[in-house]
XYZ file of C-alpha atoms in Angstrom:
358
model
C 125.349 239.335 107.901
C 122.273 240.702 109.440
C 123.911 243.678 110.197
C 124.744 244.155 106.413
C 120.788 243.276 105.693
C 121.449 240.486 103.774
C 123.757 242.659 101.310
C 127.407 241.861 102.073
C 130.081 243.121 99.789
C 130.143 240.819 96.563
C 133.540 240.474 95.709
C 136.709 239.998 97.733
C 139.010 242.865 96.640
C 135.351 245.146 97.543
C 135.395 243.513 100.904
C 139.093 244.154 101.433
C 139.031 247.835 100.320
C 135.922 248.456 102.544
C 137.779 246.571 105.525
C 140.920 248.872 105.243
C 138.741 252.082 105.079
C 136.963 251.240 108.277
C 139.954 250.347 110.145
C 141.861 253.244 109.046
C 138.885 255.511 110.306
C 138.520 253.595 113.267
C 142.391 254.254 114.322
C 143.048 257.462 112.441
C 143.336 259.265 115.781
C 146.151 257.346 116.909
C 148.020 256.179 114.103
C 147.980 259.681 111.908
C 149.115 262.489 114.406
C 147.974 265.982 113.426
C 144.656 267.265 113.034
C 144.354 267.443 109.715
C 143.907 263.686 109.103
C 141.430 263.469 111.707
C 139.671 266.376 109.814
C 139.628 264.409 106.815
C 138.731 261.056 108.376
C 135.877 262.659 109.975
C 134.762 264.420 106.665
C 135.006 260.945 105.079
C 132.612 259.379 107.487
C 129.978 262.144 107.138
C 130.228 262.341 103.570
C 129.896 258.803 103.520
C 126.344 258.705 104.555
C 125.502 262.039 102.690
C 126.698 260.913 99.835
C 124.628 257.517 100.345
C 121.456 259.466 101.242
C 121.703 261.237 97.829
C 122.516 257.749 96.204
C 119.117 256.483 97.630
C 117.476 259.187 94.958
C 119.882 259.061 92.214
C 120.845 255.664 92.032
C 118.000 253.895 93.586
C 115.090 255.620 92.011
C 116.792 257.800 89.220
C 115.328 261.037 90.835
C 118.262 264.127 90.212
C 117.545 266.498 93.331
C 120.083 269.629 93.818
C 118.341 270.518 97.265
C 119.954 267.925 98.883
C 122.443 270.570 100.604
C 119.416 272.744 101.529
C 118.573 269.794 104.118
C 122.179 268.964 105.125
C 122.595 272.867 105.758
C 119.126 272.582 107.878
C 120.802 270.301 110.333
C 123.949 272.213 110.248
C 121.860 275.762 111.249
C 119.469 273.456 113.850
C 122.528 272.521 115.796
C 124.434 275.517 115.446
C 121.639 278.138 116.494
C 120.722 276.049 119.108
C 123.989 275.760 120.559
C 124.395 279.367 119.630
C 121.361 280.662 121.420
C 120.704 278.323 124.355
C 124.365 277.478 125.286
C 126.945 274.710 125.099
C 124.584 272.208 126.814
C 123.165 268.892 125.658
C 119.724 270.011 125.878
C 120.691 272.781 123.142
C 121.673 269.707 120.997
C 118.658 267.931 121.539
C 116.761 270.925 120.731
C 118.697 271.527 117.485
C 117.881 267.954 116.633
C 114.145 268.083 117.590
C 113.996 271.380 115.072
C 115.697 270.446 112.442
C 115.139 266.731 111.463
C 110.929 267.624 111.596
C 111.655 270.875 109.130
C 113.925 268.747 106.807
C 111.445 266.145 106.749
C 108.376 268.443 106.315
C 110.181 270.500 103.414
C 110.975 267.381 101.459
C 107.570 266.124 102.232
C 106.159 269.080 100.436
C 108.822 269.280 97.653
C 107.936 265.546 97.107
C 104.343 265.768 97.044
C 104.037 268.848 94.404
C 107.154 268.088 91.965
C 107.262 264.042 92.207
C 104.460 263.926 89.797
C 106.199 266.018 87.042
C 108.845 264.945 84.871
C 112.134 264.268 85.922
C 113.821 267.342 84.267
C 110.843 269.636 86.269
C 111.638 268.097 89.576
C 115.268 269.164 89.197
C 115.006 272.300 88.513
C 112.373 272.603 91.059
C 114.874 271.640 93.856
C 117.092 273.895 92.085
C 115.039 276.792 92.537
C 114.277 275.841 96.185
C 117.943 275.143 97.049
C 119.152 278.468 95.919
C 116.450 280.296 97.527
C 116.923 278.881 101.047
C 120.773 279.817 100.399
C 119.677 283.385 99.797
C 117.316 283.277 102.953
C 119.934 282.248 104.914
C 122.376 284.799 104.008
C 119.646 287.186 104.136
C 118.789 286.222 108.098
C 121.764 287.870 110.136
C 120.141 288.126 113.287
C 119.201 284.279 113.231
C 121.660 282.768 110.857
C 124.799 285.074 111.174
C 124.537 285.599 107.685
C 127.962 285.302 105.341
C 129.734 284.884 108.269
C 127.665 281.851 110.113
C 127.321 280.941 113.174
C 130.314 279.706 115.454
C 129.376 278.218 118.897
C 130.923 276.192 121.717
C 130.208 272.403 122.707
C 129.442 270.704 125.148
C 132.104 270.362 128.119
C 132.289 266.696 127.322
C 133.123 267.456 123.823
C 135.525 270.093 124.304
C 139.123 269.303 123.234
C 140.355 270.715 126.969
C 138.502 267.989 128.548
C 140.673 264.916 129.044
C 139.466 261.388 129.975
C 142.590 259.467 129.584
C 146.099 261.213 130.243
C 148.672 261.174 127.279
C 150.911 258.093 129.153
C 148.549 256.012 128.133
C 147.930 255.608 124.127
C 150.939 258.246 123.555
C 148.096 260.781 122.839
C 145.624 262.426 125.156
C 142.102 260.725 125.272
C 140.209 263.959 125.024
C 136.908 265.352 123.921
C 137.758 265.840 120.441
C 138.729 262.342 120.172
C 135.403 261.378 121.827
C 133.399 263.786 118.922
C 135.322 262.042 116.582
C 134.203 258.791 117.759
C 130.696 259.978 117.895
C 130.869 261.021 114.257
C 132.011 257.963 113.145
C 129.360 255.599 115.107
C 126.439 258.050 113.604
C 127.719 257.830 110.350
C 128.428 254.175 110.409
C 124.567 253.907 111.622
C 123.035 255.941 109.012
C 124.662 253.817 106.490
C 123.523 250.476 107.987
C 119.964 252.151 107.768
C 120.489 252.966 104.078
C 121.497 249.287 103.568
C 118.010 248.398 105.403
C 115.985 250.589 103.204
C 117.536 249.861 99.876
C 117.198 246.092 100.612
C 113.799 245.653 101.766
C 110.722 245.240 99.899
C 110.055 249.082 99.617
C 113.792 249.650 98.113
C 113.088 246.836 95.320
C 110.286 248.816 94.079
C 112.317 251.863 94.040
C 114.483 250.261 92.123
C 111.425 249.155 89.782
C 110.305 252.648 89.553
C 113.736 253.311 88.400
C 113.880 250.802 85.384
C 109.917 251.525 84.355
C 107.895 254.036 86.073
C 104.962 253.282 84.033
C 105.303 249.443 84.409
C 105.526 249.787 88.273
C 102.345 252.109 88.225
C 100.659 249.336 86.269
C 101.627 246.788 88.965
C 99.718 248.512 90.961
C 102.469 250.670 93.013
C 101.837 253.975 94.051
C 104.745 255.657 92.578
C 104.613 259.534 93.953
C 104.179 257.725 97.460
C 107.259 255.577 97.050
C 109.311 258.664 95.713
C 108.081 260.978 98.617
C 108.883 258.685 100.867
C 112.281 257.846 99.578
C 112.877 261.646 99.423
C 111.721 262.322 102.884
C 114.393 259.322 104.300
C 117.117 260.944 101.985
C 116.578 264.438 103.630
C 116.628 263.326 107.320
C 119.959 261.263 106.597
C 121.276 264.282 104.817
C 120.340 266.731 107.828
C 121.662 264.539 110.171
C 124.856 264.146 108.419
C 124.971 268.372 108.978
C 124.227 268.289 112.043
C 127.128 265.870 112.384
C 129.353 268.408 110.467
C 128.527 271.232 112.415
C 129.266 269.574 115.695
C 132.585 268.665 114.222
C 133.381 271.902 112.847
C 131.752 274.112 116.038
C 130.631 276.533 112.924
C 127.745 276.772 110.547
C 127.940 278.923 107.292
C 126.819 279.517 103.592
C 130.165 278.123 102.414
C 130.422 274.950 104.851
C 126.418 273.855 104.642
C 124.714 275.208 101.312
C 127.361 275.986 99.042
C 126.467 274.579 95.671
C 130.356 273.165 95.119
C 129.233 270.610 98.162
C 126.108 269.204 95.697
C 128.923 269.164 92.957
C 131.242 267.059 95.297
C 128.362 265.104 96.393
C 127.704 263.733 92.234
C 131.428 263.593 92.030
C 131.445 260.911 94.844
C 128.360 259.293 93.454
C 130.109 258.749 89.992
C 133.197 257.697 91.439
C 132.089 255.095 93.957
C 129.362 253.872 91.582
C 125.364 254.663 91.757
C 122.831 252.209 93.134
C 125.270 250.844 95.514
C 125.583 252.295 99.359
C 128.950 250.857 99.484
C 129.754 253.169 96.352
C 129.204 256.070 98.861
C 131.857 254.630 101.222
C 134.459 254.177 98.328
C 133.698 257.222 96.624
C 133.817 259.900 99.369
C 137.145 258.236 100.707
C 138.839 258.623 97.024
C 137.392 261.833 96.258
C 138.654 263.644 100.121
C 141.811 261.713 100.077
C 142.888 263.120 96.506
C 141.389 266.566 97.484
C 143.482 266.745 100.612
C 146.586 265.201 99.590
C 146.820 264.870 95.899
C 148.656 268.301 96.236
C 151.350 267.319 98.662
C 151.722 264.350 96.920
C 152.399 266.320 93.699
C 154.789 268.532 95.288
C 156.841 265.686 96.730
C 156.995 264.167 93.058
C 157.959 267.385 91.651
C 160.825 267.915 93.986
C 162.208 264.545 93.017
C 161.852 264.962 89.751
C 163.775 267.912 90.069
C 166.398 266.207 91.438
C 166.267 263.965 89.587
C 167.174 266.466 86.438
C 164.068 264.954 84.200
C 162.908 267.748 82.318
C 159.299 268.469 81.530
C 157.873 266.430 84.877
C 158.324 269.164 87.450
C 156.536 271.952 85.559
C 153.689 268.942 85.251
C 153.575 267.738 88.787
C 153.475 271.150 90.094
C 151.416 271.817 93.261
C 149.456 274.154 91.622
C 148.185 271.722 88.812
C 146.812 269.660 91.085
C 143.017 270.302 90.068
C 144.394 269.223 86.666
C 145.161 265.979 88.063
C 142.109 265.672 89.977
C 139.929 266.198 87.114
C 142.106 264.087 84.801
C 141.735 261.345 87.598
C 138.048 261.696 87.433
C 137.997 261.354 83.710
C 140.192 258.007 83.648
C 138.046 256.661 86.883
C 134.746 257.396 84.522
C 136.303 255.922 81.895
C 138.017 252.960 83.332
C 135.205 252.158 85.510
C 131.810 253.335 83.961
C 129.618 251.801 86.602
C 131.796 253.061 89.670
C 134.532 251.483 91.313
C 132.106 249.499 93.131
C 130.030 248.376 89.942
C 133.148 247.462 88.422
C 134.280 245.441 91.670
C 130.728 243.394 91.767
C 131.359 239.738 91.049
C 127.802 238.988 90.080
C 124.760 240.828 89.336
C 122.439 241.416 92.339
C 119.339 238.602 91.997
C 116.064 239.799 91.079
C 113.344 240.419 93.722
C 110.359 238.661 94.123
C 108.641 241.374 95.448
């Protein structure tokens, strides 16, 4: 279990659920036809890493940050601006990565050093102010970011849908650049999640949990809490920026609505709560449940409403009308919090995590 950093799922149900999600994501281009299924699967991969990076802050240190979408947006815009300005080539991708990651790291370092010394509520307020200012800045600098319209760009030829590697006759669908892009998104997201597992199961990760439980006691034991919290903020920012880069490559676009919107921050919080705070596996479960419900609940309700109408059942066709999908999504969220107060993963754990000697 070295690949999981000695932290495998602690119940058979959780292991089976994670295995089903991973196999479904791996096989999506071949067993689920249509562009929508692959778009949802790619979004699950990206958000699993993004939510995991945010859980490193919220679940493992207890720090509430509202600047996470800012780092996500930095990654998206770095790739978009580089490919737009330098053209669709791998050098532009490398330039976007080389510019975006250090910028996210430096901003996270500055925010951490200047605001993590204060109380948690002030840290949340500072990150909210910085994220809001960055959103306004991205919207105003139209010459660089495209303003409210964002930036569209072309991908390198290898990643374009028109580039066919294996014809349709072999697998029933052509293996083209779009599928290659999907598997790049899948592989990089998986590596980021494994890296997060390594971080939280290291001595550094145990210190973060100690700070979350009692910061004053951790300081009394000699740990430099500001250093550890700032370092965690930097790691989370880099992972979020990488997730933003994957999102831009998949969408071939970066804009305020897809990269910097506060609604993305709310979605991240919901996924963390659904999956469970303080567990990286919860990010995978939470992202899968939320995004599947967001994209397919309305269609399922439409089919259920039509079936209830055909059966002549009273009230149900109106209650299950597709226009009421947000109501049912809210009810599902409330039910998940009520029945799984520690998240799905927290409820499925068969035994508590052993205490660390660090």
